[in-house]
Amino acid sequence: MMSVINKPETAATARLKPDLAGIPETMLWTLYDRAIESKRPDRMFSDPEAERIFNSIDYDFEKNYGAPTRLFSVRAMLIDAALKKWLARHPNGLVVSLGEGLETQALRVDNGRMRWLSIDLPEAIRTRELFIAPTQRFRHLAANALDPSWMEDVDPRSGLFIVAQGLFMYLQPSEVQGLFVEIARRFPGADLIFDVVPRAMSELTLAGHRQTPHYVIPSMPWGLDRNEIESTLRQWHPGLKRIDFLPYRHPSRRPALFEKLLDKLSWRRNKLQSLVHVSV
Ligand SMILES: C[S@@+](CC[C@H](N)C(=O)[O-])C[C@H]1O[C@@H](n2cnc3c(N)ncnc32)[C@H](O)[C@@H]1O
């Protein structure tokens, strides 16, 4: 049986070596990004739980991933903002986070009433439970997101928001389509946020891209350029109510207005990563 360690003082004395490889290991990269972001004096958000978990893990983050990209933190911050806005309208709503890894988003947005279901592969949930204990409101489910049986566990009556942060790119295109269509079919009225890598990045990873001399990024078989996303999703499910693209870009020292102007250049915009908010 896996022990549950959720006390900061325990974690500080016993650093744990995670037993992860392949795609589940990527949860350490995004945790690293958020924990270091939270420690910055000019941070985008504060996340003491991410810092605590990061400090409790015996893993050479910098050697594997290099300097934090901050892009994962932008992604988390934009999703936090969308969730908070939604929770104001659905205070008792249910958030389902697919491929949740070591995300502590539930704590960053908690309104004291909402419910949260973290879904990830069994080895990932085992690792999560080394640091985060599930509660009645914040549940864990060890399951493959591609197996629709998790949907039986979901009651959308108080509102449903599904987050797939850093997940879809690791799936096959037909798997993303199948999962998206099933969510849209089963949960009309739900919100869904996910990110998409551009084709060039997908191709780079399929060729075995090294992030550092010590770390090869797992293959990302699903990638689409920004200009293809809306038509692809509408072809998959013609009845979608709304598709919005969140301002997902690297935090830059350039003025926001200049960034907005750059985003108007379609050749540039289409090659960026996308963060998509769909209202089904
Ligand atoms: C890049 S990490 C993202 C973790 C978290 N969402 C975050 O942003 O920090 C990718 C996560 O997807 C999970 N994952 C990959 N394939 C999955 C699948 N078929 N079903 C459920 N989770 C999956 C991995 O175990 C890992 O936790």
PDB file of C-alpha atoms in Angstrom, residues 86-87 89-96 115 154-162 189-191:
ATOM      1  CA  TRP A  86     -16.994  29.826 -14.139  1.00  0.00           C
ATOM      2  CA  LEU A  87     -17.165  29.033 -10.410  1.00  0.00           C
ATOM      3  CA  ARG A  89     -21.652  31.174 -11.876  1.00  0.00           C
ATOM      4  CA  HIS A  90     -21.484  27.527 -10.746  1.00  0.00           C
ATOM      5  CA  PRO A  91     -20.359  27.653  -7.088  1.00  0.00           C
ATOM      6  CA  ASN A  92     -21.296  23.993  -6.520  1.00  0.00           C
ATOM      7  CA  GLY A  93     -19.925  22.851  -9.867  1.00  0.00           C
ATOM      8  CA  LEU A  94     -17.772  19.838 -10.609  1.00  0.00           C
ATOM      9  CA  VAL A  95     -14.341  20.191 -12.213  1.00  0.00           C
ATOM     10  CA  VAL A  96     -12.845  17.089 -13.815  1.00  0.00           C
ATOM     11  CA  ARG A 115     -16.074  19.542  -6.220  1.00  0.00           C
ATOM     12  CA  VAL A 154     -19.540  12.413 -13.371  1.00  0.00           C
ATOM     13  CA  ASP A 155     -22.752  14.167 -12.381  1.00  0.00           C
ATOM     14  CA  PRO A 156     -23.002  17.348 -14.471  1.00  0.00           C
ATOM     15  CA  ARG A 157     -26.188  18.713 -12.853  1.00  0.00           C
ATOM     16  CA  SER A 158     -24.496  21.511 -10.852  1.00  0.00           C
ATOM     17  CA  GLY A 159     -22.282  22.437 -13.791  1.00  0.00           C
ATOM     18  CA  LEU A 160     -19.302  20.622 -15.285  1.00  0.00           C
ATOM     19  CA  PHE A 161     -15.915  21.968 -16.342  1.00  0.00           C
ATOM     20  CA  ILE A 162     -13.394  19.537 -17.832  1.00  0.00           C
ATOM     21  CA  GLY A 189     -23.633  22.474 -21.485  1.00  0.00           C
ATOM     22  CA  ALA A 190     -20.153  21.584 -20.141  1.00  0.00           C
ATOM     23  CA  ASP A 191     -17.017  23.679 -20.533  1.00  0.00           C
TER      24      ASP A 191
END
